[in-house]
Coordinates of C-alpha atoms in Angstrom, one line a residue:
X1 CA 14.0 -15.2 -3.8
X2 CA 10.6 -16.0 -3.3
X3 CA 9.6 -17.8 -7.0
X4 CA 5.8 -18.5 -6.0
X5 CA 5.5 -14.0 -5.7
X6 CA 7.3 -13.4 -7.8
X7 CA 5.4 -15.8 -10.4
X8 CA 2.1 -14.4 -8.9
X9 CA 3.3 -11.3 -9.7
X10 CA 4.5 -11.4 -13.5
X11 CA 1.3 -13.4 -14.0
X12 CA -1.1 -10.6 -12.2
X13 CA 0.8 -7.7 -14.3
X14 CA 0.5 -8.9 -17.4
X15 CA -2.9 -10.1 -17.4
X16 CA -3.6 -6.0 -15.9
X17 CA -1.8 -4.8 -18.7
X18 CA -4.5 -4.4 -21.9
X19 CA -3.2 -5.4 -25.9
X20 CA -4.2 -1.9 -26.8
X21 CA -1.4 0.2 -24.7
X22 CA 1.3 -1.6 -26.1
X23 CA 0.4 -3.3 -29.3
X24 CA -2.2 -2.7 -32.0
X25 CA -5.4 -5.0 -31.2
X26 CA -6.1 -7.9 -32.9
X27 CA -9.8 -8.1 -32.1
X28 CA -8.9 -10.8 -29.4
X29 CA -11.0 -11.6 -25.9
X30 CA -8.3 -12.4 -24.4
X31 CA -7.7 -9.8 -21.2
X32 CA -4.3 -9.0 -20.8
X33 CA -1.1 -9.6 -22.8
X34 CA 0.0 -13.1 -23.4
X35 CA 3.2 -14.5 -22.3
X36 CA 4.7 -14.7 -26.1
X37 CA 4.0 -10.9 -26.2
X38 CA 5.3 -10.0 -22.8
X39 CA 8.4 -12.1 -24.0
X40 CA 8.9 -10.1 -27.2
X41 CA 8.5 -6.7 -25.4
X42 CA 11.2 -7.9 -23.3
X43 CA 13.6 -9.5 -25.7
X44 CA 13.9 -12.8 -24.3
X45 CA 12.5 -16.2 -25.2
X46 CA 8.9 -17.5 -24.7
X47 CA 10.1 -20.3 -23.1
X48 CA 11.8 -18.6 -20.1
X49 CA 9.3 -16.1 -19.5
X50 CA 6.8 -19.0 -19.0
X51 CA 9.6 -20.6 -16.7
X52 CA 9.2 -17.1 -15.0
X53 CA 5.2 -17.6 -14.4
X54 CA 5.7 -20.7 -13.3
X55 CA 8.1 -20.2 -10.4
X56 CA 10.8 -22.9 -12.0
X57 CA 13.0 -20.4 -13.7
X58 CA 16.8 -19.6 -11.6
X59 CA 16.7 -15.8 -10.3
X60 CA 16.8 -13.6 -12.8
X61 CA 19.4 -10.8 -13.4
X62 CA 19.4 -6.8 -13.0
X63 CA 18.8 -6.7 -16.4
X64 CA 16.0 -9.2 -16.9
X65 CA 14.1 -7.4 -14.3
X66 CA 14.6 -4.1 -16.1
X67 CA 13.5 -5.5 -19.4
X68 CA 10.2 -6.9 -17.3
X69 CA 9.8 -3.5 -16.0
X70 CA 9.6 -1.8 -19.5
X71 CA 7.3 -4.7 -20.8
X72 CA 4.9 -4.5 -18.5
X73 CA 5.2 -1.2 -17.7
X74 CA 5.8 -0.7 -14.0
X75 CA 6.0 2.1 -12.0
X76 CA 8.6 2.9 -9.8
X77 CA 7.5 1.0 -6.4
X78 CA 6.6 -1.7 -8.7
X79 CA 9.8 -2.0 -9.8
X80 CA 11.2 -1.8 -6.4
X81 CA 8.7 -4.6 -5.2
X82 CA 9.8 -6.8 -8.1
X83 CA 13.5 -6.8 -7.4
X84 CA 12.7 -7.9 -3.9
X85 CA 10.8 -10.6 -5.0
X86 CA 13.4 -11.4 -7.2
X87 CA 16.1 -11.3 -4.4
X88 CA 17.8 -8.7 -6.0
X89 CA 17.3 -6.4 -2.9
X90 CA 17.9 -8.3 0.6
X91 CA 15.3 -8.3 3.0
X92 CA 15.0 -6.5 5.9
X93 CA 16.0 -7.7 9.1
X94 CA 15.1 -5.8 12.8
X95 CA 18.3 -4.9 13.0
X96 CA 17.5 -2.2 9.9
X97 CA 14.5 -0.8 11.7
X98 CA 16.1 2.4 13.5
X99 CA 14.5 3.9 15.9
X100 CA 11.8 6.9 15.5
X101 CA 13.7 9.9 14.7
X102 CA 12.8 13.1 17.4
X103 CA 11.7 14.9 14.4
X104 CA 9.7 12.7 13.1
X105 CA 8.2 12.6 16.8
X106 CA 7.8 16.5 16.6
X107 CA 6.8 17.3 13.1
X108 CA 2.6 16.4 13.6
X109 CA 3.2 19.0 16.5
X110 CA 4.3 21.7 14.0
X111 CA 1.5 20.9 12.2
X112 CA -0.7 23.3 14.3
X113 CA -4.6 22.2 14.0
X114 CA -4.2 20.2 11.4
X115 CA -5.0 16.6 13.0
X116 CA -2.3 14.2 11.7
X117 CA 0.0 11.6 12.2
X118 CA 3.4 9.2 11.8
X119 CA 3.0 5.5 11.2
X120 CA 5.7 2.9 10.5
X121 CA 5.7 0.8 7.6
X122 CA 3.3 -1.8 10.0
X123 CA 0.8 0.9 9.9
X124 CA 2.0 1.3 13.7
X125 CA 1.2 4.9 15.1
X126 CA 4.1 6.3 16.6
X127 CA 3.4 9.9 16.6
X128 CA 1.0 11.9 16.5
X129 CA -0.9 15.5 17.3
X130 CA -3.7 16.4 19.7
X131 CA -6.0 17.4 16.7
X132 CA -5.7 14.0 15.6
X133 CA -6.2 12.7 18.9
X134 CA -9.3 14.9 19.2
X135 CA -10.6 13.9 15.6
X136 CA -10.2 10.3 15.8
X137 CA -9.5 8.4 19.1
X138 CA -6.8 9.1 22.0
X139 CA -4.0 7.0 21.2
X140 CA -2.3 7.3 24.0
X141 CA -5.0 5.6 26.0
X142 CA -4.5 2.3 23.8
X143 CA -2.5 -0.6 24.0
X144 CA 0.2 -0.5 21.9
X145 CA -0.6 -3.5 19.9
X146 CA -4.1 -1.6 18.9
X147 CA -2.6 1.5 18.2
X148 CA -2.7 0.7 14.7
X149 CA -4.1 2.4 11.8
X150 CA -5.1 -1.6 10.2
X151 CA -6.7 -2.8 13.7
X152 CA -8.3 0.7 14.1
X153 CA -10.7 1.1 10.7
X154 CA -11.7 -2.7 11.5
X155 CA -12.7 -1.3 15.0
X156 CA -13.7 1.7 14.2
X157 CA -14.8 1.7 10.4
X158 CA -18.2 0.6 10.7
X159 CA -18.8 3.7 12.8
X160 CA -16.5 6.5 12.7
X161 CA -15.3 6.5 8.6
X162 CA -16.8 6.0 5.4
X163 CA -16.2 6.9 1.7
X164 CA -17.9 8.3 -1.3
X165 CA -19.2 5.9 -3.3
X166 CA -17.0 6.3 -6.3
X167 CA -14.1 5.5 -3.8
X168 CA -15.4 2.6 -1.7
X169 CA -12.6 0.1 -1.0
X170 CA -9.8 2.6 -1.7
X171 CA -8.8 2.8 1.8
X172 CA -8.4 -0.8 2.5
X173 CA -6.8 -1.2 -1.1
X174 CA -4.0 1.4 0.3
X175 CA -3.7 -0.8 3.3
X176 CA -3.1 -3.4 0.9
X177 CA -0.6 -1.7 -1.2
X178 CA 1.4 -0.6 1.8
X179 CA 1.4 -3.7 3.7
X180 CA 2.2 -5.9 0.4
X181 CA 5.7 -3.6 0.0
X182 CA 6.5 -3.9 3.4
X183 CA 5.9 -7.6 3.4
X184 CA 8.5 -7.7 0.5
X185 CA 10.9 -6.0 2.6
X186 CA 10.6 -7.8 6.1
X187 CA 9.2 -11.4 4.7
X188 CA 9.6 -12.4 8.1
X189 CA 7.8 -10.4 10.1
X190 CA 4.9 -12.3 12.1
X191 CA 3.4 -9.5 13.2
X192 CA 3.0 -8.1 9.7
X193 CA 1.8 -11.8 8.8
X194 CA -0.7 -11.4 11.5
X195 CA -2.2 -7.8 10.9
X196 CA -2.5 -8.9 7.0
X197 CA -4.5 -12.0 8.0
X198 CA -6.5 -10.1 10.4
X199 CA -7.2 -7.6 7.8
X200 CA -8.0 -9.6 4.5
X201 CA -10.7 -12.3 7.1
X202 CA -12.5 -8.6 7.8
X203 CA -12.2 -6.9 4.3
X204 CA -12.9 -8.7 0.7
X205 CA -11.5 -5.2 -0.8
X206 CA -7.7 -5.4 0.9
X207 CA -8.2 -9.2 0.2
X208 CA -8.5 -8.5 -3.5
X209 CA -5.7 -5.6 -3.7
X210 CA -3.6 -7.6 -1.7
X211 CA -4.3 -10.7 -4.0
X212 CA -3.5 -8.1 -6.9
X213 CA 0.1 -7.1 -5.8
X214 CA -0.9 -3.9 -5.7
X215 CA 1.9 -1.5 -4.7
X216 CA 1.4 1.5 -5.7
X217 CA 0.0 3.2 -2.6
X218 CA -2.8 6.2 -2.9
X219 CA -1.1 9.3 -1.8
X220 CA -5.1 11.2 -1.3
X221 CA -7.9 9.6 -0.2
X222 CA -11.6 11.2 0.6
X223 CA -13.1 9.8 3.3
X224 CA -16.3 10.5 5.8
X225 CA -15.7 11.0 9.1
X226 CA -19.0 10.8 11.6
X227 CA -17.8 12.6 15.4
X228 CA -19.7 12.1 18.1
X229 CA -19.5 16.0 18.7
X230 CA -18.8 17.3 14.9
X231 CA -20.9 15.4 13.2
X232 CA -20.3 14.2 9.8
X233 CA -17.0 15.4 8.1
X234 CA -15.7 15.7 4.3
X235 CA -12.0 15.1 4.7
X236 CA -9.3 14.5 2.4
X237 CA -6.5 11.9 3.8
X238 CA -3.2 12.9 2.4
X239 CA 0.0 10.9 3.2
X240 CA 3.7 12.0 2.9
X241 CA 7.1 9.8 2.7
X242 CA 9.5 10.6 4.9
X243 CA 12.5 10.9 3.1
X244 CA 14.9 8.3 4.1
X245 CA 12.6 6.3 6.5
X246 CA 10.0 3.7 6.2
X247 CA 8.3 6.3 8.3
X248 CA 4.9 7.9 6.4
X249 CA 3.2 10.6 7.3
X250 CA -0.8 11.2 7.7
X251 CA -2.9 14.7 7.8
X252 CA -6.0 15.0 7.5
X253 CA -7.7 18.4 5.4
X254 CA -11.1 19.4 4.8
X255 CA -11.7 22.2 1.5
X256 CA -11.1 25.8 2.5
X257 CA -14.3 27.9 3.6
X258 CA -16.2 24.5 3.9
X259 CA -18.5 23.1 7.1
X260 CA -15.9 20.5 7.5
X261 CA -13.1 22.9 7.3
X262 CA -14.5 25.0 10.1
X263 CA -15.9 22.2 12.1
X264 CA -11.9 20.6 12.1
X265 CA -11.0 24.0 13.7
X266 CA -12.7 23.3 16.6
X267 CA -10.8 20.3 17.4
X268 CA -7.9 22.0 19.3

């Protein structure tokens, strides 16, 4: 149980959580619920709840956690997340990290032209199809420790993606999101550590999601893409669980009849 996140945690979800979705304002400036109210949503006393925030309070049961769920309204990966912090869910250990299934290897194949790809839950890249080699970089000409999607957009961001304006920082905040439940899961993975450090010293927008907890990963993103034979691209970013794996899975899509939509169909 790791009381310090899990503290973190409450604290950050409660003060993201506004009087006026739960309870009838009071005209307060206050942001956020306070711990009394939190408390009362979750039928239990002030007094442990504030324990709770301030990591000194013994683990708390199954049924604590769902009564914390319900106050503070979590979704279900934040639920998920909080039991792990909690130590209600062991954490992962190598030995439950199977290998790559073949089909995972082969589905971006069956994909056809549409460039996309299979990353672990490190953001590792271990599949992927020649569109998305065409559209992005040739993987298989990297190291293996760089053939990540984290270590790529901080070597390639400045010049190969962007985003709209109304969705600057989302991508990094997904990176965030993904790497802060898989942290949860394997809290002793270095080379997690390591690619979350790397990544919060180059970006103040996964530092801040990452600071938020934030767990709940963006399953579409828009993004623009400028090739060095393409030119600039609208592309939507799409990514897909696969069922029973930590294993995601990436494609990349541009709106039907659109320059970017024909301009992807020259990649293969």
């Amino acid at each position: 149980m790791s009381k310090a996140e899990l503290a973190d945690f409450l604290r950050r979800r409660r003060e993201a959580l506004r009087p006026k979705q739960v309870i009838r304002p009071s005209g307060r400036r206050t942001p956020g619920l306070r711990r009394e109210e939190v408390a009362t949503l979750a039928g239990m006393s002030v007094s442990y709840y504030e324990r709770l925030e301030q990591a000194r309070a013994p683990r708390p049961s199954p049924e604590v956690l769902a009564a914390l769920g319900t106050a503070l309204q979590l979704t279900a990966a934040e639920r998920e997340h909080l039991a792990r912090l909690a130590g209600q869910l062991p954490p992962g250990t190598d030995a439950d990290r199977r290998p790559v299934p073949a089909e995972a290897h082969r589905l971006p194949d069956r994909l056809g032209p549409i460039p996309a790809y299979v990353v672990d839950e490190r953001q590792d890249i271990v599949a992927w199809n020649s569109a998305a080699a065409a559209l992005i970089t040739d993987f298989g000409l990297l190291p293996a420790e760089e053939r990540n999607t984290v270590r790529l957009s901080i070597r390639l961001g400045g010049t190969f993606c962007g985003a709209p304006a109304a969705e600057q920082g989302e991508f990094a905040r997904q990176f965030a999101a993904q790497l802060r439940a898989a942290g949860a899961r394997y809290p002793a993975d270095r080379v997690l550590g390591e690619l979350v450090n790397e990544l919060a010293a180059h970006s103040p927008e996964f530092a801040a999601g990452w600071r938020d907890h934030d767990v709940r990963p963006v399953p579409t993103l828009r993004k623009r893409l400028r090739h060095p034979e393409l030119g600039e691209l609208e592309v939507v970013r799409q990514t897909l669980l696969l069922p029973g794996t930590d294993l995601q899975l990436a494609m990349y899509t541009a709106e039907p009849g659109s320059p970017s939509a024909a301009a992807l169909a020259q990649l293969v």
